[in-house]
Short mmCIF file of C-alpha atoms in Angstrom, two decimals:
data_model
loop_
_atom_site.label_atom_id
_atom_site.label_comp_id
_atom_site.label_asym_id
_atom_site.label_seq_id
_atom_site.Cartn_x
_atom_site.Cartn_y
_atom_site.Cartn_z
CA MET A 1 0.00 0.00 0.00
CA LEU A 2 1.13 3.54 -0.73
CA SER A 3 1.57 6.04 2.11
CA LYS A 4 0.04 9.49 1.76
CA ASN A 5 3.41 10.82 0.66
CA GLN A 6 3.73 8.07 -1.95
CA ILE A 7 0.26 8.86 -3.33
CA ALA A 8 1.44 12.47 -3.67
CA GLN A 9 4.69 11.31 -5.26
CA ARG A 10 2.80 9.26 -7.87
CA ILE A 11 0.51 12.21 -8.67
CA ALA A 12 3.59 14.41 -9.14
CA GLN A 13 4.50 12.18 -12.11
CA GLU A 14 1.49 13.73 -13.90
CA LEU A 15 3.01 17.22 -13.73
CA GLN A 16 4.37 18.85 -16.86
CA ASP A 17 6.66 21.83 -17.18
CA GLY A 18 4.73 25.10 -17.11
CA TYR A 19 1.55 23.63 -15.62
CA TYR A 20 -0.74 25.81 -13.51
CA VAL A 21 -1.89 23.54 -10.69
CA ASN A 22 -4.47 23.81 -7.92
CA LEU A 23 -3.89 21.48 -4.98
CA GLY A 24 -6.69 20.78 -2.50
CA ILE A 25 -6.33 20.35 1.25
CA GLY A 26 -4.84 17.09 2.64
CA ILE A 27 -2.89 14.61 0.50
CA PRO A 28 -3.08 16.91 -2.58
CA THR A 29 -1.06 19.58 -0.74
CA LEU A 30 1.80 17.07 -0.39
CA VAL A 31 2.20 16.94 -4.19
CA ALA A 32 4.08 20.26 -3.96
CA ASN A 33 6.90 18.42 -2.15
CA PHE A 34 7.52 16.15 -5.16
CA ILE A 35 7.76 18.60 -8.06
CA PRO A 36 10.67 17.31 -10.17
CA SER A 37 13.71 19.55 -10.02
CA GLY A 38 14.11 21.73 -13.07
CA MET A 39 10.37 21.73 -13.72
CA LYS A 40 8.46 25.01 -13.33
CA ILE A 41 5.04 24.51 -11.77
CA HIS A 42 2.81 27.47 -10.94
CA LEU A 43 0.71 26.71 -7.86
CA GLN A 44 -2.65 28.47 -7.79
CA SER A 45 -4.38 29.05 -4.46
CA GLU A 46 -8.02 29.97 -5.02
CA ASN A 47 -8.11 32.67 -2.35
CA GLY A 48 -6.09 34.78 -4.79
CA LEU A 49 -2.49 33.73 -5.33
CA LEU A 50 -0.41 32.42 -8.22
CA ASP A 51 3.08 31.04 -7.74
CA MET A 52 2.55 30.15 -4.14
CA GLY A 53 5.80 29.42 -2.34
CA PRO A 54 6.69 27.28 0.67
CA PHE A 55 5.69 27.99 4.25
CA PRO A 56 7.43 31.09 5.66
CA THR A 57 10.16 31.19 8.26
CA GLU A 58 9.02 32.55 11.62
CA ASP A 59 10.10 36.09 10.71
CA GLN A 60 8.54 35.97 7.21
CA VAL A 61 5.06 35.21 8.59
CA ASP A 62 2.52 37.71 7.25
CA ALA A 63 -1.17 37.52 8.24
CA ASP A 64 -2.08 39.01 4.84
CA LEU A 65 -0.47 36.13 2.94
CA ILE A 66 -2.28 32.82 3.33
CA ASN A 67 -3.37 29.88 1.17
CA ALA A 68 -6.85 28.45 0.68
CA GLY A 69 -6.33 26.27 3.77
CA LYS A 70 -5.75 29.50 5.73
CA GLN A 71 -2.11 28.54 6.34
CA THR A 72 0.58 31.19 6.21
CA VAL A 73 2.59 30.87 2.97
CA THR A 74 5.01 32.84 0.80
CA VAL A 75 4.91 34.05 -2.80
CA LEU A 76 7.63 33.14 -5.30
CA PRO A 77 9.31 35.62 -7.69
CA GLY A 78 6.91 36.11 -10.62
CA GLY A 79 3.88 35.54 -8.44
CA SER A 80 0.70 37.58 -8.37
CA PHE A 81 -2.27 38.42 -6.14
CA PHE A 82 -5.82 38.84 -7.41
CA ASP A 83 -9.38 38.91 -6.15
CA SER A 84 -11.69 35.91 -5.80
CA SER A 85 -13.68 36.58 -8.98
CA ILE A 86 -10.49 36.61 -11.06
CA SER A 87 -9.30 33.50 -9.25
CA PHE A 88 -12.42 31.59 -10.23
CA ALA A 89 -12.31 33.08 -13.72
CA MET A 90 -8.99 31.24 -14.11
CA ILE A 91 -10.61 28.06 -12.85
CA ARG A 92 -13.90 28.20 -14.79
CA SER A 93 -12.22 29.18 -18.05
CA GLY A 94 -10.05 26.08 -17.91
CA ARG A 95 -6.67 27.77 -17.55
CA VAL A 96 -5.69 25.69 -14.55
CA ASN A 97 -4.00 22.65 -16.14
CA LEU A 98 -4.32 20.22 -13.25
CA THR A 99 -6.54 20.06 -10.19
CA VAL A 100 -5.81 17.58 -7.41
CA LEU A 101 -8.62 16.94 -4.94
CA GLY A 102 -9.52 14.61 -2.12
CA ALA A 103 -12.79 12.67 -2.25
CA MET A 104 -15.12 10.71 0.00
CA GLN A 105 -16.60 8.79 -2.96
CA VAL A 106 -16.19 8.60 -6.72
CA ASN A 107 -18.52 6.59 -8.94
CA ASP A 108 -17.79 4.74 -12.19
CA LYS A 109 -19.08 7.71 -14.22
CA GLY A 110 -16.58 10.09 -12.61
CA ASP A 111 -19.10 11.84 -10.33
CA ILE A 112 -17.47 12.97 -7.10
CA ALA A 113 -18.73 13.47 -3.53
CA ASN A 114 -16.43 15.39 -1.22
CA TRP A 115 -18.29 18.16 0.57
CA LYS A 116 -21.00 16.90 2.86
CA ILE A 117 -21.89 13.96 5.10
CA PRO A 118 -25.62 13.84 5.96
CA GLY A 119 -26.18 14.04 9.69
CA LYS A 120 -22.86 15.73 10.32
CA MET A 121 -22.25 19.45 10.54
CA VAL A 122 -22.12 20.88 7.03
CA LYS A 123 -19.08 23.07 6.65
CA GLY A 124 -19.62 24.05 3.05
CA MET A 125 -18.18 23.34 -0.36
CA GLY A 126 -15.70 26.21 -0.52
CA GLY A 127 -14.26 26.20 -4.03
CA ALA A 128 -14.72 22.48 -4.69
CA MET A 129 -17.87 22.74 -6.82
CA ASP A 130 -16.38 25.44 -9.04
CA LEU A 131 -13.23 23.39 -9.49
CA VAL A 132 -14.93 20.12 -10.40
CA ALA A 133 -17.45 21.81 -12.70
CA SER A 134 -14.77 23.33 -14.89
CA ALA A 135 -11.37 21.71 -14.53
CA LYS A 136 -10.44 19.57 -17.55
CA ASN A 137 -7.86 17.52 -15.72
CA ILE A 138 -8.86 16.37 -12.26
CA ILE A 139 -6.92 13.77 -10.31
CA VAL A 140 -8.41 12.47 -7.10
CA ALA A 141 -6.07 11.50 -4.26
CA MET A 142 -7.78 9.20 -1.77
CA THR A 143 -7.63 6.04 0.27
CA HIS A 144 -9.26 3.21 -1.66
CA CYS A 145 -11.56 2.24 1.22
CA SER A 146 -12.97 3.99 4.27
CA LYS A 147 -11.56 3.35 7.74
CA ASN A 148 -14.10 0.58 8.28
CA GLY A 149 -13.22 -1.07 4.96
CA GLN A 150 -16.05 0.20 2.77
CA PRO A 151 -15.09 0.85 -0.87
CA LYS A 152 -15.05 4.52 -1.77
CA LEU A 153 -15.04 3.78 -5.50
CA VAL A 154 -18.67 2.87 -6.08
CA SER A 155 -21.42 2.34 -8.64
CA GLU A 156 -23.73 4.94 -7.07
CA LEU A 157 -22.80 7.77 -4.72
CA SER A 158 -24.52 7.54 -1.34
CA LEU A 159 -23.18 10.96 -0.34
CA PRO A 160 -24.29 14.32 -1.81
CA VAL A 161 -22.63 14.97 -5.15
CA THR A 162 -20.10 17.79 -5.66
CA GLY A 163 -19.89 17.54 -9.45
CA LEU A 164 -20.91 15.23 -12.29
CA SER A 165 -18.72 13.26 -14.65
CA CYS A 166 -15.53 15.16 -13.90
CA VAL A 167 -12.94 12.75 -12.47
CA ARG A 168 -10.72 11.07 -15.04
CA LYS A 169 -8.00 9.62 -12.84
CA ILE A 170 -7.69 8.37 -9.26
CA VAL A 171 -4.53 7.63 -7.30
CA SER A 172 -5.35 5.63 -4.18
CA ASP A 173 -3.21 3.77 -1.68
CA LEU A 174 -3.85 0.59 -3.71
CA ALA A 175 -3.87 1.60 -7.35
CA VAL A 176 -4.05 4.10 -10.18
CA LEU A 177 -7.40 3.99 -11.96
CA GLU A 178 -8.68 5.81 -15.00
CA ILE A 179 -12.35 6.45 -15.64
CA ASN A 180 -13.70 6.05 -19.17
CA SER A 181 -17.11 5.34 -20.69
CA GLU A 182 -16.84 1.73 -19.52
CA GLY A 183 -16.17 2.63 -15.87
CA PHE A 184 -13.03 2.22 -13.76
CA LEU A 185 -9.89 0.87 -15.42
CA ILE A 186 -7.10 -0.33 -13.13
CA THR A 187 -3.88 0.72 -14.85
CA GLU A 188 -1.31 0.50 -12.05
CA VAL A 189 -1.18 -1.25 -8.70
CA ALA A 190 0.81 -0.51 -5.57
CA PRO A 191 3.86 -2.73 -4.92
CA GLY A 192 2.74 -5.99 -3.34
CA ILE A 193 -0.93 -5.54 -4.32
CA GLU A 194 -2.52 -7.90 -6.85
CA PRO A 195 -4.83 -6.37 -9.49
CA SER A 196 -7.50 -8.90 -8.41
CA GLU A 197 -7.34 -7.46 -4.88
CA VAL A 198 -7.98 -3.93 -6.24
CA LEU A 199 -10.85 -5.35 -8.29
CA LYS A 200 -12.40 -6.76 -5.10
CA GLN A 201 -12.11 -3.42 -3.30
CA THR A 202 -13.75 -1.49 -6.15
CA GLN A 203 -17.49 -1.39 -6.76
CA GLY A 204 -19.32 -0.54 -9.97
CA ARG A 205 -18.12 -1.25 -13.48
CA VAL A 206 -14.42 -2.01 -13.21
CA LYS A 207 -11.80 -3.70 -15.39
CA ILE A 208 -8.11 -4.47 -15.18
CA SER A 209 -6.08 -2.94 -17.98
CA SER A 210 -4.35 -5.48 -20.22
CA SER A 211 -1.15 -3.47 -19.67
CA VAL A 212 -1.53 -3.15 -15.89
CA ARG A 213 1.80 -2.58 -14.14
CA GLU A 214 3.27 -1.82 -10.76
CA ILE A 215 3.40 1.83 -9.66
CA SER A 216 6.98 3.01 -9.89
CA LEU A 217 8.07 5.84 -7.62
CA MET B 1 -18.58 65.48 -0.76
CA ASN B 2 -16.52 64.40 2.20
CA LYS B 3 -16.15 60.62 2.35
CA VAL B 4 -13.80 60.55 5.31
CA PHE B 5 -15.20 59.45 8.66
CA ALA B 6 -13.41 59.64 12.00
CA ASN B 7 -13.86 55.99 12.93
CA ALA B 8 -15.94 52.83 12.44
CA GLU B 9 -18.73 53.83 14.83
CA LYS B 10 -19.32 57.05 12.93
CA ALA B 11 -19.03 55.35 9.52
CA ILE B 12 -21.63 52.63 10.25
CA PHE B 13 -24.04 55.00 12.04
CA ASP B 14 -27.05 54.18 9.82
CA ILE B 15 -26.84 50.38 9.61
CA LYS B 16 -30.19 49.13 10.88
CA ASP B 17 -31.78 45.90 12.07
CA SER B 18 -32.72 43.36 9.38
CA GLN B 19 -30.43 44.79 6.70
CA THR B 20 -28.13 42.82 4.39
CA ILE B 21 -24.42 43.37 4.77
CA MET B 22 -21.48 42.10 2.74
CA LEU B 23 -18.23 41.63 4.66
CA GLY B 24 -14.92 41.18 2.86
CA GLY B 25 -12.29 38.63 3.87
CA PHE B 26 -11.21 35.02 3.45
CA GLY B 27 -11.03 33.28 6.80
CA LEU B 28 -9.70 36.02 9.07
CA CYS B 29 -7.52 37.49 6.31
CA GLY B 30 -8.65 40.91 5.09
CA ILE B 31 -11.74 41.20 7.31
CA PRO B 32 -13.13 44.61 8.35
CA GLU B 33 -12.11 44.28 11.99
CA ASN B 34 -13.04 47.81 13.02
CA SER B 35 -16.48 47.78 11.37
CA ILE B 36 -17.29 44.39 12.91
CA ALA B 37 -16.34 45.68 16.37
CA ALA B 38 -18.56 48.74 15.81
CA LEU B 39 -21.48 46.56 14.66
CA VAL B 40 -21.16 44.46 17.80
CA LYS B 41 -21.20 47.62 19.93
CA LYS B 42 -24.17 49.05 18.01
CA ASN B 43 -25.94 45.72 18.55
CA VAL B 44 -28.06 45.79 15.38
CA LYS B 45 -30.01 42.55 15.02
CA ASN B 46 -31.47 40.18 12.42
CA LEU B 47 -28.73 40.87 9.92
CA THR B 48 -28.19 38.88 6.76
CA CYS B 49 -24.44 38.59 6.30
CA ILE B 50 -22.78 37.73 3.00
CA SER B 51 -19.18 36.68 3.51
CA ASN B 52 -17.03 33.78 2.38
CA ASN B 53 -16.68 32.51 5.96
CA ALA B 54 -18.33 33.17 9.33
CA GLY B 55 -15.26 33.89 11.41
CA ILE B 56 -14.16 31.83 14.40
CA ASP B 57 -15.75 31.67 17.85
CA ASP B 58 -14.02 34.72 19.23
CA PHE B 59 -13.15 36.79 16.17
CA GLY B 60 -14.52 38.15 12.93
CA ILE B 61 -18.20 37.48 12.22
CA GLY B 62 -18.02 35.00 15.11
CA LEU B 63 -18.27 38.02 17.43
CA MET B 64 -21.57 39.02 15.82
CA LEU B 65 -22.84 35.45 16.01
CA LYS B 66 -22.02 35.25 19.69
CA ASN B 67 -23.94 38.50 20.17
CA ARG B 68 -26.93 36.95 18.32
CA GLN B 69 -26.97 39.60 15.61
CA VAL B 70 -27.02 37.34 12.56
CA LYS B 71 -30.29 35.92 11.23
CA LYS B 72 -28.90 34.48 8.03
CA MET B 73 -25.41 33.69 6.78
CA ILE B 74 -24.59 33.38 3.07
CA ALA B 75 -21.14 31.83 2.72
CA SER B 76 -19.09 29.11 1.01
CA TYR B 77 -17.40 27.58 4.06
CA VAL B 78 -18.44 27.87 7.70
CA GLY B 79 -16.27 25.37 9.60
CA GLU B 80 -14.11 26.16 12.61
CA ASN B 81 -16.92 27.88 14.53
CA GLN B 82 -18.72 26.06 17.36
CA GLU B 83 -21.20 28.83 18.14
CA PHE B 84 -22.20 28.88 14.47
CA GLU B 85 -22.78 25.13 14.61
CA ARG B 86 -24.79 25.38 17.82
CA GLN B 87 -27.09 28.12 16.46
CA LEU B 88 -27.55 26.28 13.18
CA LEU B 89 -28.46 22.97 14.83
CA ALA B 90 -30.81 24.80 17.24
CA GLY B 91 -32.60 26.37 14.28
CA GLU B 92 -31.65 29.88 15.40
CA LEU B 93 -29.62 30.66 12.31
CA GLN B 94 -30.30 30.22 8.60
CA VAL B 95 -27.46 29.40 6.28
CA GLU B 96 -27.17 29.41 2.50
CA LEU B 97 -24.03 27.74 1.19
CA LEU B 98 -22.74 28.66 -2.25
CA PRO B 99 -19.74 27.55 -4.29
CA GLN B 100 -16.93 30.03 -3.63
CA GLY B 101 -16.61 31.13 -7.25
CA THR B 102 -20.39 31.58 -7.49
CA LEU B 103 -20.34 33.70 -4.34
CA ALA B 104 -17.53 35.82 -5.78
CA GLU B 105 -19.24 36.22 -9.14
CA ARG B 106 -22.60 37.07 -7.58
CA CYS B 107 -20.85 39.86 -5.66
CA ARG B 108 -19.12 40.99 -8.85
CA ALA B 109 -22.40 40.93 -10.81
CA THR B 110 -24.07 43.00 -8.09
CA GLY B 111 -21.46 45.70 -8.49
CA ALA B 112 -21.33 45.44 -12.27
CA GLY B 113 -24.99 46.02 -13.08
CA ILE B 114 -25.49 42.42 -14.19
CA PRO B 115 -28.70 40.91 -12.76
CA ALA B 116 -27.83 37.25 -13.33
CA PHE B 117 -25.40 34.92 -15.09
CA TYR B 118 -24.89 31.25 -15.88
CA THR B 119 -22.21 29.17 -14.21
CA PRO B 120 -21.44 25.44 -14.35
CA ALA B 121 -20.60 25.24 -10.63
CA GLY B 122 -23.17 23.27 -8.68
CA TYR B 123 -25.02 21.79 -11.64
CA GLY B 124 -26.48 18.42 -10.64
CA THR B 125 -25.96 19.15 -6.92
CA GLU B 126 -28.29 20.42 -4.21
CA VAL B 127 -27.03 23.95 -4.93
CA ALA B 128 -29.02 23.73 -8.18
CA GLU B 129 -32.36 23.02 -6.49
CA GLY B 130 -34.98 25.52 -7.65
CA LYS B 131 -32.57 27.24 -10.04
CA GLU B 132 -33.03 27.59 -13.77
CA THR B 133 -30.65 25.47 -15.85
CA ARG B 134 -29.67 25.79 -19.47
CA ALA B 135 -27.34 24.09 -21.93
CA PHE B 136 -24.69 26.06 -23.80
CA ASN B 137 -22.58 24.14 -26.32
CA GLY B 138 -23.66 20.85 -24.80
CA LYS B 139 -22.73 21.70 -21.21
CA MET B 140 -25.21 22.45 -18.43
CA TYR B 141 -25.20 25.68 -16.43
CA LEU B 142 -27.14 27.23 -13.54
CA LEU B 143 -28.65 30.70 -13.47
CA GLU B 144 -27.32 32.61 -10.48
CA HIS B 145 -28.50 36.09 -9.48
CA ALA B 146 -26.84 39.23 -8.19
CA PHE B 147 -27.39 40.09 -4.52
CA GLU B 148 -29.11 43.07 -2.94
CA SER B 149 -26.80 44.43 -0.32
CA ASP B 150 -27.53 47.50 1.81
CA PHE B 151 -23.95 47.86 2.95
CA ALA B 152 -20.53 46.48 2.07
CA LEU B 153 -17.90 46.53 4.81
CA ILE B 154 -14.45 46.41 3.28
CA LYS B 155 -10.90 46.15 4.57
CA ALA B 156 -8.13 47.63 2.44
CA TRP B 157 -4.47 48.43 2.89
CA LYS B 158 -4.10 52.02 1.73
CA GLY B 159 -6.73 54.51 0.67
CA ASP B 160 -7.07 58.21 -0.05
CA THR B 161 -9.70 60.79 0.79
CA TYR B 162 -11.47 60.25 -2.58
CA GLY B 163 -11.98 56.61 -1.60
CA ASN B 164 -9.44 55.12 -4.01
CA VAL B 165 -8.03 52.02 -2.36
CA MET B 166 -5.36 49.33 -2.66
CA TYR B 167 -5.31 45.91 -1.07
CA LYS B 168 -2.33 43.88 0.09
CA ASP B 169 -1.46 40.29 -0.85
CA THR B 170 -4.21 37.71 -0.32
CA ALA B 171 -6.10 40.14 1.94
CA LYS B 172 -7.62 41.27 -1.38
CA ASN B 173 -9.87 38.17 -1.77
CA PHE B 174 -13.57 39.20 -1.75
CA ASN B 175 -12.98 42.87 -0.91
CA PRO B 176 -12.76 44.37 -4.44
CA MET B 177 -16.03 42.80 -5.67
CA MET B 178 -17.90 43.58 -2.48
CA ALA B 179 -16.60 47.16 -2.56
CA MET B 180 -18.45 47.53 -5.87
CA ALA B 181 -21.60 45.83 -4.60
CA GLY B 182 -22.80 47.71 -1.54
CA LYS B 183 -25.58 50.28 -1.91
CA ILE B 184 -23.34 52.00 0.61
CA THR B 185 -19.71 50.87 0.68
CA ILE B 186 -17.67 51.57 3.80
CA VAL B 187 -13.92 50.96 3.61
CA GLU B 188 -11.50 50.83 6.51
CA VAL B 189 -7.83 51.20 5.67
CA GLU B 190 -4.60 50.68 7.52
CA GLU B 191 -3.25 53.89 6.06
CA LEU B 192 -5.37 56.83 4.94
CA VAL B 193 -3.46 59.31 2.79
CA GLU B 194 -4.24 62.59 1.06
CA THR B 195 -5.69 62.54 -2.44
CA GLY B 196 -2.88 62.49 -4.99
CA GLU B 197 -0.50 60.47 -2.88
CA LEU B 198 -1.44 57.09 -4.34
CA ASN B 199 -0.21 56.13 -7.80
CA PRO B 200 -3.28 55.96 -10.11
CA ASN B 201 -1.72 52.90 -11.78
CA GLU B 202 -1.87 51.01 -8.50
CA ILE B 203 -5.48 51.66 -7.47
CA HIS B 204 -7.48 48.43 -7.13
CA THR B 205 -10.90 49.92 -6.33
CA PRO B 206 -11.56 53.36 -7.81
CA GLY B 207 -13.16 55.85 -5.41
CA ILE B 208 -16.42 56.00 -7.37
CA PHE B 209 -17.42 52.73 -5.66
CA VAL B 210 -16.56 53.93 -2.17
CA ASP B 211 -19.02 56.02 -0.14
CA ARG B 212 -17.19 56.20 3.18
CA ILE B 213 -13.61 55.64 4.24
CA PHE B 214 -11.85 55.73 7.57
CA GLN B 215 -8.48 55.02 9.10
CA GLY B 216 -8.75 51.77 11.04
CA ARG B 217 -6.91 51.12 14.29
CA ASP B 218 -5.59 48.39 16.54
CA TYR B 219 -5.56 45.68 13.88
CA GLN B 220 -5.13 42.21 15.34
CA LYS B 221 -4.80 40.40 12.00
CA ARG B 222 -5.19 37.01 13.58
CA ILE B 223 -3.79 33.95 11.84
CA GLU B 224 -5.90 30.78 11.77
CA GLN B 225 -3.17 28.35 10.70
CA ARG B 226 0.26 29.70 11.53
CA THR B 227 2.46 27.33 9.55
CA THR B 228 6.20 27.81 9.30
CA LYS B 229 9.18 26.12 7.74
CA LYS B 230 11.37 24.27 10.21
#
């Protein structure tokens, strides 16, 4: 099984030089630690920042400079600040090349649920609905099953939907899966995990790719 | 006409019960601290607040919640606030959650003379319930409307006596759109300067949108997630 850092490391292999990338809270944030050296990636934070830099040192901390997770951050040379409507203009118009999100459930049509659990306090969707409605390239970073072993890749969402037919790729602790018109396709598996095991842990329409291979990190 | 007020209490003098107020800020970054403190002191009730977040228990809009001044909250994310949760579960508070980009664009539309617009965000979700939908080029969109907002309470970095203002870093967030959207827009600045001192090339919100401006004081600028490099 992949650790959270290894999931992030695998997702980082999807980066291409010059990409504008929005990373969600949680595992997606870790992707920033695995950007290949020599590659220029522009991190977009939807509260109004392009070319987000690393966390500040204690004496660089500035309350006016935070990321979408409300953490103090820095801005890299070449960066820019903008208001929230411009930030979401970038997102809705498809200029953000890659969006990495967490999810509670994804179904075999690529619908995603990640904002609300009925019966629990609703905190809100933040920017997630805007991101999933418009991004062309969404990768979901998630654990394959819930803590009590329930598959999170399903035929039908039981949780409220965030966006329809938007996820094209999933990197879980067990496997890399693509979603096409025929459902989930297992393309890579974590070291030590059999494709048949991933198949068992995945609900809905699911196939093993004829060229399935081990994830290499 | 003089737009300069001595302080927050004087600038918000005519905000009344049951009005709708936009408040700038993302989390606690770029929130109108002075105007919020003055609203708490004035103790106006039954307010509808439009803001991306609802503050935390002891700061930001959280102070108005604790003082039971908010009837309805329109926001995109309201976590990190136990009093908010308590009032919501007790049925004492109404909440309307909107996708963040939709919230931003509805504020922008309000200030831009645009009554409504289509956006893909929220299509097929519970956000779309009761809203008109329409296909453009084979993709589905929702009709979202501009707001009606009696006041907009804005936090900026520098401003001049004409009401021209600049924001700093990510404290910009919702402030520029909301500054355009209030029937009356009240801006507090960290530094109020004479007209002519700011570079016209660097103005973010032109003074035409600003009705009142004052020099803020005693900024706390609290940080929700102080995160540093080891």
